[in-house]
CSV table of C-alpha atoms (C1' of nucleotides) in Angstrom, one decimal:
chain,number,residue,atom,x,y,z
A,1,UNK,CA,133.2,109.8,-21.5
A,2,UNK,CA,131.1,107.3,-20.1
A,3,UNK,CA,130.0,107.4,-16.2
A,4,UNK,CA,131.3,103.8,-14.7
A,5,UNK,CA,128.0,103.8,-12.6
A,6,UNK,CA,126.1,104.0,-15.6
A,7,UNK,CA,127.5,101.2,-17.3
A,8,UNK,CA,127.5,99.1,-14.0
A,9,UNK,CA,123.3,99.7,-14.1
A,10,UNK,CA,122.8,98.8,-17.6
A,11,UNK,CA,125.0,95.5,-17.5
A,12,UNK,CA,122.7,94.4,-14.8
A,13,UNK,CA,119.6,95.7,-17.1
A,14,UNK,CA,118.7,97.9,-14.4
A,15,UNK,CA,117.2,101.5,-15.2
A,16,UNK,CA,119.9,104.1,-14.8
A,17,UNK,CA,118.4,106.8,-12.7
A,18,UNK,CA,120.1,109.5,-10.6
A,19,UNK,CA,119.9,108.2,-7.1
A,20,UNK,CA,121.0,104.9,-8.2
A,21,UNK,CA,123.8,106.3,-9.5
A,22,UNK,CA,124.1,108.6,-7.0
A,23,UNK,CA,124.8,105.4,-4.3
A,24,UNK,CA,127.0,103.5,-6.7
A,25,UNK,CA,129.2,106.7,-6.9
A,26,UNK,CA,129.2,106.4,-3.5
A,27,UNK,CA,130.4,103.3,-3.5
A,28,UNK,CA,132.7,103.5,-5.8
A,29,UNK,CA,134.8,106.4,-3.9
A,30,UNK,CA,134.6,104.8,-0.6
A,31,UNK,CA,137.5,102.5,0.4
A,32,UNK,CA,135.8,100.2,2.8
A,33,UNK,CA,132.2,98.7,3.1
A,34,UNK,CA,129.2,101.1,4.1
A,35,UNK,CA,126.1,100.3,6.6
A,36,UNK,CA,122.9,101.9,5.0
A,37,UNK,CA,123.1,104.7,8.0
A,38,UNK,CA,126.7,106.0,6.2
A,39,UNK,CA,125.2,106.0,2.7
A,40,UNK,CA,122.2,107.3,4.4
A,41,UNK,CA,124.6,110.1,5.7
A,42,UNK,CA,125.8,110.9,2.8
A,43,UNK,CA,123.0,111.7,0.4
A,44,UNK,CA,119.6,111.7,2.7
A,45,UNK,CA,119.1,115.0,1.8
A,46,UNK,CA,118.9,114.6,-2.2
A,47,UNK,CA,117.2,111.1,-1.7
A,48,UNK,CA,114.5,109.1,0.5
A,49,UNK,CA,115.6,106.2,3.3
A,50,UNK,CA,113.3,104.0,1.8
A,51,UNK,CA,114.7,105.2,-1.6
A,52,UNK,CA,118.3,103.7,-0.2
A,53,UNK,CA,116.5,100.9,1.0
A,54,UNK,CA,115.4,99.7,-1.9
A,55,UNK,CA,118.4,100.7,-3.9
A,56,UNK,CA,120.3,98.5,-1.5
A,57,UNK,CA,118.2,95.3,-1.6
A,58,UNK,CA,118.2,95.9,-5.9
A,59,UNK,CA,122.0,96.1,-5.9
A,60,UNK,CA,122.3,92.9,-3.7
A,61,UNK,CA,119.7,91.1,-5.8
A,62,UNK,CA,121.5,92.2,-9.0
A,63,UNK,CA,125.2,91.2,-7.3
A,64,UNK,CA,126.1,94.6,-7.3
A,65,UNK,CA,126.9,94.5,-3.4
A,66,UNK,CA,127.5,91.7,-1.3
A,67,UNK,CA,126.8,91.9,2.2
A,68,UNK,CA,129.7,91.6,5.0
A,69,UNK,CA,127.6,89.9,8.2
A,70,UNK,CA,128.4,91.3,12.0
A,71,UNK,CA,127.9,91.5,15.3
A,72,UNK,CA,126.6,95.1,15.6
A,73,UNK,CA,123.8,94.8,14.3
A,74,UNK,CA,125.5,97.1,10.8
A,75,UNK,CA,125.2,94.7,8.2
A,76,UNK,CA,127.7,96.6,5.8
A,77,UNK,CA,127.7,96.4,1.8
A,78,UNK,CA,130.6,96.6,-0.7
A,79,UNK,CA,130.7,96.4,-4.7
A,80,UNK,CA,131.5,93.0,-5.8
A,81,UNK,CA,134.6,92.8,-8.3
A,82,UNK,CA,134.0,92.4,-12.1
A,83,UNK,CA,134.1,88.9,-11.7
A,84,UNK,CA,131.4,88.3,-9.4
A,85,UNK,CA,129.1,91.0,-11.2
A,86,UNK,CA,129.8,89.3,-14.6
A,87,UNK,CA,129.6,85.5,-13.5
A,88,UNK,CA,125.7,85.9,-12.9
A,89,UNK,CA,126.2,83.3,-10.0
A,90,UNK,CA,127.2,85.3,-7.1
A,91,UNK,CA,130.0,84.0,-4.7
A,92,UNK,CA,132.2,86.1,-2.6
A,93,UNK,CA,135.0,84.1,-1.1
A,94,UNK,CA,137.3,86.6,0.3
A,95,UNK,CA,137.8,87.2,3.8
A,96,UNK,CA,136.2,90.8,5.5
A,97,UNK,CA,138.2,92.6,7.8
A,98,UNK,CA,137.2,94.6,10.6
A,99,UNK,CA,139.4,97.2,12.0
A,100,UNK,CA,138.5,97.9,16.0
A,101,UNK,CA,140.8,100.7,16.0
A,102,UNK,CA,139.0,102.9,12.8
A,103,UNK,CA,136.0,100.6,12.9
A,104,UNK,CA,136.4,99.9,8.6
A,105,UNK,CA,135.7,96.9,7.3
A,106,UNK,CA,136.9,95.9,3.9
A,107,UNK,CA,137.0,93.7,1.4
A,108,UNK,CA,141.0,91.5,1.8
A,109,UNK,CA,140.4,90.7,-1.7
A,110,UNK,CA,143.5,88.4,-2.0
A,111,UNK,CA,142.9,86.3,1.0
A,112,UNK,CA,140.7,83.2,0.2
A,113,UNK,CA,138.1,81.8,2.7
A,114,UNK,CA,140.1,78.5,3.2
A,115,UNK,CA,138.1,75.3,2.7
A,116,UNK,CA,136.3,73.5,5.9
A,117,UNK,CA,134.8,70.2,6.6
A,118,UNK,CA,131.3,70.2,8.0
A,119,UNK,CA,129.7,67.2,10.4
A,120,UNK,CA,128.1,64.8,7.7
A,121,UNK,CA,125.0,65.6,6.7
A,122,UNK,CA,125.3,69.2,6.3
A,123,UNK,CA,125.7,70.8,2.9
A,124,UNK,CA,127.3,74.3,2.4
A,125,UNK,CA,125.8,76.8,0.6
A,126,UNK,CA,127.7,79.9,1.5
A,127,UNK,CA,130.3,80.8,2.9
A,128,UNK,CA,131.2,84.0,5.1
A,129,UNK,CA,134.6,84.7,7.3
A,130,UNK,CA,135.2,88.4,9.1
A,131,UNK,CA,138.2,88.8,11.3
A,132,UNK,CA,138.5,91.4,13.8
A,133,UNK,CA,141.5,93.3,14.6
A,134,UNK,CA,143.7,96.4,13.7
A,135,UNK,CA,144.0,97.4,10.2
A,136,UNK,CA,147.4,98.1,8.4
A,137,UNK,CA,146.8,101.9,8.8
A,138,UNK,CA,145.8,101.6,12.4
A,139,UNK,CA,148.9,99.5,13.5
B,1,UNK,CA,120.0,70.0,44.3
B,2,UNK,CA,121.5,73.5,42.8
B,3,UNK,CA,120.6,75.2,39.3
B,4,UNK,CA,123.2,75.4,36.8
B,5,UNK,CA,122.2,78.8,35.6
B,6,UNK,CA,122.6,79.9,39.5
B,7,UNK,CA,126.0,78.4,39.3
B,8,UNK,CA,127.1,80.2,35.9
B,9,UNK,CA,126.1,83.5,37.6
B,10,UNK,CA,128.0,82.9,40.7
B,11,UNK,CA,131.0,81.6,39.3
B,12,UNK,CA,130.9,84.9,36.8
B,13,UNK,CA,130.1,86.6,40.1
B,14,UNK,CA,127.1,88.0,38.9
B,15,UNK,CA,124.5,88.6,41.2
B,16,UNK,CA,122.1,86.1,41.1
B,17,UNK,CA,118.3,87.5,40.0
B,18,UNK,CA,114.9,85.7,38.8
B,19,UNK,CA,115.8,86.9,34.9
B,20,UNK,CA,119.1,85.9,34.3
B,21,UNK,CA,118.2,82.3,36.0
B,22,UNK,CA,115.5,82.2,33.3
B,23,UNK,CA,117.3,83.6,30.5
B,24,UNK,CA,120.1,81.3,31.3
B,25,UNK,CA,117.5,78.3,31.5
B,26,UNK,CA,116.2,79.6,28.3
B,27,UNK,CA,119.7,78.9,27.0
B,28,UNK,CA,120.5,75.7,28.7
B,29,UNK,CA,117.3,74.2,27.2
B,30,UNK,CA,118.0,75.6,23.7
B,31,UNK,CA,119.5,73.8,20.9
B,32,UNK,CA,120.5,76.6,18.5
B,33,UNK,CA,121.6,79.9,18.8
B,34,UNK,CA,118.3,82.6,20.3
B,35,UNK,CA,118.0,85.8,18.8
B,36,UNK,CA,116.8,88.8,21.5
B,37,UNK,CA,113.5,88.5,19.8
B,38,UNK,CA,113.6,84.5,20.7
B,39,UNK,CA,114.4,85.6,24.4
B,40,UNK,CA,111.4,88.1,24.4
B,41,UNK,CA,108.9,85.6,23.1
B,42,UNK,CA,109.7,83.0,25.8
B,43,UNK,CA,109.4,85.1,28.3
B,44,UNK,CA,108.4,88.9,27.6
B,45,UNK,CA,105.4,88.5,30.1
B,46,UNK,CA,107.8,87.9,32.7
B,47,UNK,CA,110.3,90.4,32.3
B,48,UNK,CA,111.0,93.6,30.5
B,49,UNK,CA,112.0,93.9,27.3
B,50,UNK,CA,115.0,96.3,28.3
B,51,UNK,CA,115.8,93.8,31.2
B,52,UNK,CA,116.5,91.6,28.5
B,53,UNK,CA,118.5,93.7,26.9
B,54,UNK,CA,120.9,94.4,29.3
B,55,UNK,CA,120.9,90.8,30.7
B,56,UNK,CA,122.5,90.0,27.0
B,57,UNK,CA,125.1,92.6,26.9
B,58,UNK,CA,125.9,91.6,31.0
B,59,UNK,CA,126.2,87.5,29.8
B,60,UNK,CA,128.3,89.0,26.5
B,61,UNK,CA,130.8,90.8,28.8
B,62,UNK,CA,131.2,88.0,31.1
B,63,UNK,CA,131.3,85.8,28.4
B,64,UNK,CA,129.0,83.7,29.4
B,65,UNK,CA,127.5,83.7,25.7
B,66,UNK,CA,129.3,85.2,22.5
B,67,UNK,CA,127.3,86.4,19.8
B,68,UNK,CA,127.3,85.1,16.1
B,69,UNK,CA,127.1,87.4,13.5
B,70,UNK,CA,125.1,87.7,10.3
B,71,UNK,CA,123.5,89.5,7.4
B,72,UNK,CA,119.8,89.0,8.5
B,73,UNK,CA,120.5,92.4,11.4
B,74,UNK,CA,119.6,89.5,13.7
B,75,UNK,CA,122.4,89.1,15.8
B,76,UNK,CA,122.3,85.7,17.4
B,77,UNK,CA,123.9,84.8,21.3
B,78,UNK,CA,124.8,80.9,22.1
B,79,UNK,CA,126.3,79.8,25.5
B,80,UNK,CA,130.1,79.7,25.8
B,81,UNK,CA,131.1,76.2,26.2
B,82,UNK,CA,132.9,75.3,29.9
B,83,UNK,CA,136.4,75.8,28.7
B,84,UNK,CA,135.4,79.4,27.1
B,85,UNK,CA,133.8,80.8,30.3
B,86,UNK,CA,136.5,79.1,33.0
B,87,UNK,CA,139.4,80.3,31.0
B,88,UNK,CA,138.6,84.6,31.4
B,89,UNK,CA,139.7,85.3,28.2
B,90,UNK,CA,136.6,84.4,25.6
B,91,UNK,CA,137.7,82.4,22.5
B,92,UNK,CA,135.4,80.7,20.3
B,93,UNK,CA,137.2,79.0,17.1
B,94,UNK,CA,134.5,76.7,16.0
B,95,UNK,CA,132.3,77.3,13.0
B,96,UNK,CA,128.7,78.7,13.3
B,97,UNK,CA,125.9,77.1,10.7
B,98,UNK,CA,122.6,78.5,9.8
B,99,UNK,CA,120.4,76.6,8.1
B,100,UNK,CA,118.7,78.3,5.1
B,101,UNK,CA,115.3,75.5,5.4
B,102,UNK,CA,114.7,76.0,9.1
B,103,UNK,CA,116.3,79.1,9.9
B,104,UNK,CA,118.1,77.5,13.1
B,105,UNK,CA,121.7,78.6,13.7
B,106,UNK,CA,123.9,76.2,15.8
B,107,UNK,CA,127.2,76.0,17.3
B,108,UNK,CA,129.7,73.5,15.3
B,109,UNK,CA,131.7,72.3,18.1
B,110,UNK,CA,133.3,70.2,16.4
B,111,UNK,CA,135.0,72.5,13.5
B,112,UNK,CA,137.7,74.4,14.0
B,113,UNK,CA,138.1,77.5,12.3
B,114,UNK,CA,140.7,77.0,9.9
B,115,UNK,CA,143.8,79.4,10.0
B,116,UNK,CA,143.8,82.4,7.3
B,117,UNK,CA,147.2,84.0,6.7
B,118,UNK,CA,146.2,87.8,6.6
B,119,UNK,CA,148.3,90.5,4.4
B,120,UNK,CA,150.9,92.3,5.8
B,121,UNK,CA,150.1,95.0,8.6
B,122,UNK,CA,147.0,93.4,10.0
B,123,UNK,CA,146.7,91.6,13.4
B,124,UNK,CA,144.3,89.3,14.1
B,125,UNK,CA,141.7,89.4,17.6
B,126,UNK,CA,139.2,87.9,16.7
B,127,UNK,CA,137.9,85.5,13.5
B,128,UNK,CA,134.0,84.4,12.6
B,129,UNK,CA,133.3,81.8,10.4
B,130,UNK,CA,129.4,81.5,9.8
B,131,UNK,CA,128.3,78.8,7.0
B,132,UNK,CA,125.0,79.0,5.6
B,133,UNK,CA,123.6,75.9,3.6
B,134,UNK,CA,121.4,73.2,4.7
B,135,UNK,CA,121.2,71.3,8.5
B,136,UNK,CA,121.2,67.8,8.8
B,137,UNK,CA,118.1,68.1,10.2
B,138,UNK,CA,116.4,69.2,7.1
B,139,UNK,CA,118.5,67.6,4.4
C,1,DT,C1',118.7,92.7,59.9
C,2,DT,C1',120.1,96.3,57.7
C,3,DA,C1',122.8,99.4,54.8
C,4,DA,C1',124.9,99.8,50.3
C,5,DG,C1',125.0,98.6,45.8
C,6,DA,C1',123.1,96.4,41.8
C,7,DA,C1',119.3,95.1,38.9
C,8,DT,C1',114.7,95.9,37.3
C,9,DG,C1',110.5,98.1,35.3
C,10,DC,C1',108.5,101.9,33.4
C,11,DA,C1',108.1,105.8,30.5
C,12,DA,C1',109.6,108.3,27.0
C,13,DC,C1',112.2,108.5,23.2
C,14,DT,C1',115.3,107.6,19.0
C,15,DT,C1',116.5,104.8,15.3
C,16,DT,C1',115.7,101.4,12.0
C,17,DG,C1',113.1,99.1,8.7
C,18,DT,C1',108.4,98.2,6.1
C,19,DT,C1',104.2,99.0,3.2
C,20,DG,C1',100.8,101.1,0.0
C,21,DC,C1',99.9,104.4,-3.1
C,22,DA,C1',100.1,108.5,-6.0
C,23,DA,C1',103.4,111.2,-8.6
C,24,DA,C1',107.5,111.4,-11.3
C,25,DA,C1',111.0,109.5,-14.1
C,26,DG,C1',112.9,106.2,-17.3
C,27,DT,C1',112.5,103.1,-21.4
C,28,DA,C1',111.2,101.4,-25.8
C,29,DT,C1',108.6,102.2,-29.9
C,30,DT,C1',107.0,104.5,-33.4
D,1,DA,C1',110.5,113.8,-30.2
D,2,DA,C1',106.0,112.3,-28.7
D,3,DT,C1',103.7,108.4,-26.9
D,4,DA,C1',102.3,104.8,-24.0
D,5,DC,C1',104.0,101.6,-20.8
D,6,DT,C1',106.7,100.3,-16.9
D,7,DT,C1',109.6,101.2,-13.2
D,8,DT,C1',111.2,104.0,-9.6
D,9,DT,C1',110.6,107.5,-6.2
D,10,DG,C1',108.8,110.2,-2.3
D,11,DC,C1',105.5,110.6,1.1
D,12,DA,C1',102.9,109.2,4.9
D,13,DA,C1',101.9,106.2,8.2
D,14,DC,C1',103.3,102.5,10.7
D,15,DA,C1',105.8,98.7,13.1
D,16,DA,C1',109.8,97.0,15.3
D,17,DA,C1',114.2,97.5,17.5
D,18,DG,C1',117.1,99.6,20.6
D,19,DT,C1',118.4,103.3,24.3
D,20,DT,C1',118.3,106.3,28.5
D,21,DG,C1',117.1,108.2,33.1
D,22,DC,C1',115.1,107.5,37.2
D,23,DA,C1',112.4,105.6,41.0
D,24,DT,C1',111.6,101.2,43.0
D,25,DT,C1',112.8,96.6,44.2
D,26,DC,C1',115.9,92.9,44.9
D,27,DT,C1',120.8,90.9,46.3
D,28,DT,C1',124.6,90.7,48.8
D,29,DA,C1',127.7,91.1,52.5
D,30,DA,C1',128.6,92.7,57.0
DNA sequence: TTAAGAATGCAACTTTGTTGCAAAAGTATT
DNA sequence: AATACTTTTGCAACAAAGTTGCATTCTTAA
């Protein structure tokens, strides 16, 4: 039996070590984005900050994680689907979620960013939508 | 002659001080969206970093700016436009745009925020759209 | 003009994020 | 499985960002 982290880390030809792991476990078992300070939370005692730091910035060079922009100064992280990871070029185009009642945010990985016109003379590069609201298991 | 910063305070009925005229001049004069560091650089000689602190989160509540969010932990504040701060209950639908060459973030007036259908079980209170790509400016 | 309330500045502090470097761990090769 | 090489980690020290309480100053309204 194979550990799914494990194969996540070598398909990106990253070194598989334990914290690494360790925060894509993390990942993996969580059902809704994490800031640093939650992942930080859960494993600052067995690892460094600047160990989940760099881990971090890795997995979002690597497309592991995309990042989900706010206004709370908590820029949040969640695994990218299969797709994104194994497509090389990295491009999120699902819609975030933020729940104001439970404070999650999560990925609505069925709802597509609808297309928009820009003023002439700009060019799009990415693309990034986060609604606020209540959740379904807030309602 | 009066000041149009002394007239956005009054008519938020905010009491009307030397830093939040200069703040809201700082605005007024601005033609993308300032980041609290942007604010303190102007005029951290002048006033107190923590005055400009709260000063934000006072103009935020009244909704005399709303903030744009992003994945840089530099949350960005742009004036409301007239029909946003008259009408008590802040809306923005337009699209935000940063520019990846020069970094400047800016208000697209102009675009609406297209309308998302959202899965069942979620309401909707607020939406961002923030577009990142290149400015016509700098294209 | 003055009394009451609101905003400011200061100090001290907490939290967040960064950098350089030595030690430890992982990888590939034989 | 031992090695040499490379990468990652932890530590320390620091820098930057954000918060809080309190005394002083400024605004406002009577």
């Amino acid at each position: 039996m194979t550990n799914q982290g494990e194969d996540i880390l070598k398909n990106s030809a990253l070194s598989v070590t334990a914290s690494r792991k360790r925060i894509l476990d993390i990942f993996l078992a969580a059902d809704n984005a994490l800031a640093h300070q939650d992942i930080e939370t859960k494993c600052a005692e067995q690892y460094d900050r600047v160990t989940i730091y760099r881990t971090l910035q890795t997995f979002l060079e690597k497309g592991i994680i995309h990042n989900i922009p706010s206004t709370d100064n908590m820029v949040r992280y969640a695994l990218c689907n299969e797709a994104c990871i194994t497509s090389g070029h990295h491009h999120d185009n699902h819609v975030h979620f933020k729940c104001d009642d439970c404070g999650k945010t999560v990925c609505l990985d069925d709802v597509n960013i609808p297309a928009v016109n820009l003023p002439k003379g700009y060019t799009m590069k990415e693309i990034n939508m986060v609604v606020n609201g209540i959740c379904k298991s807030c309602k």
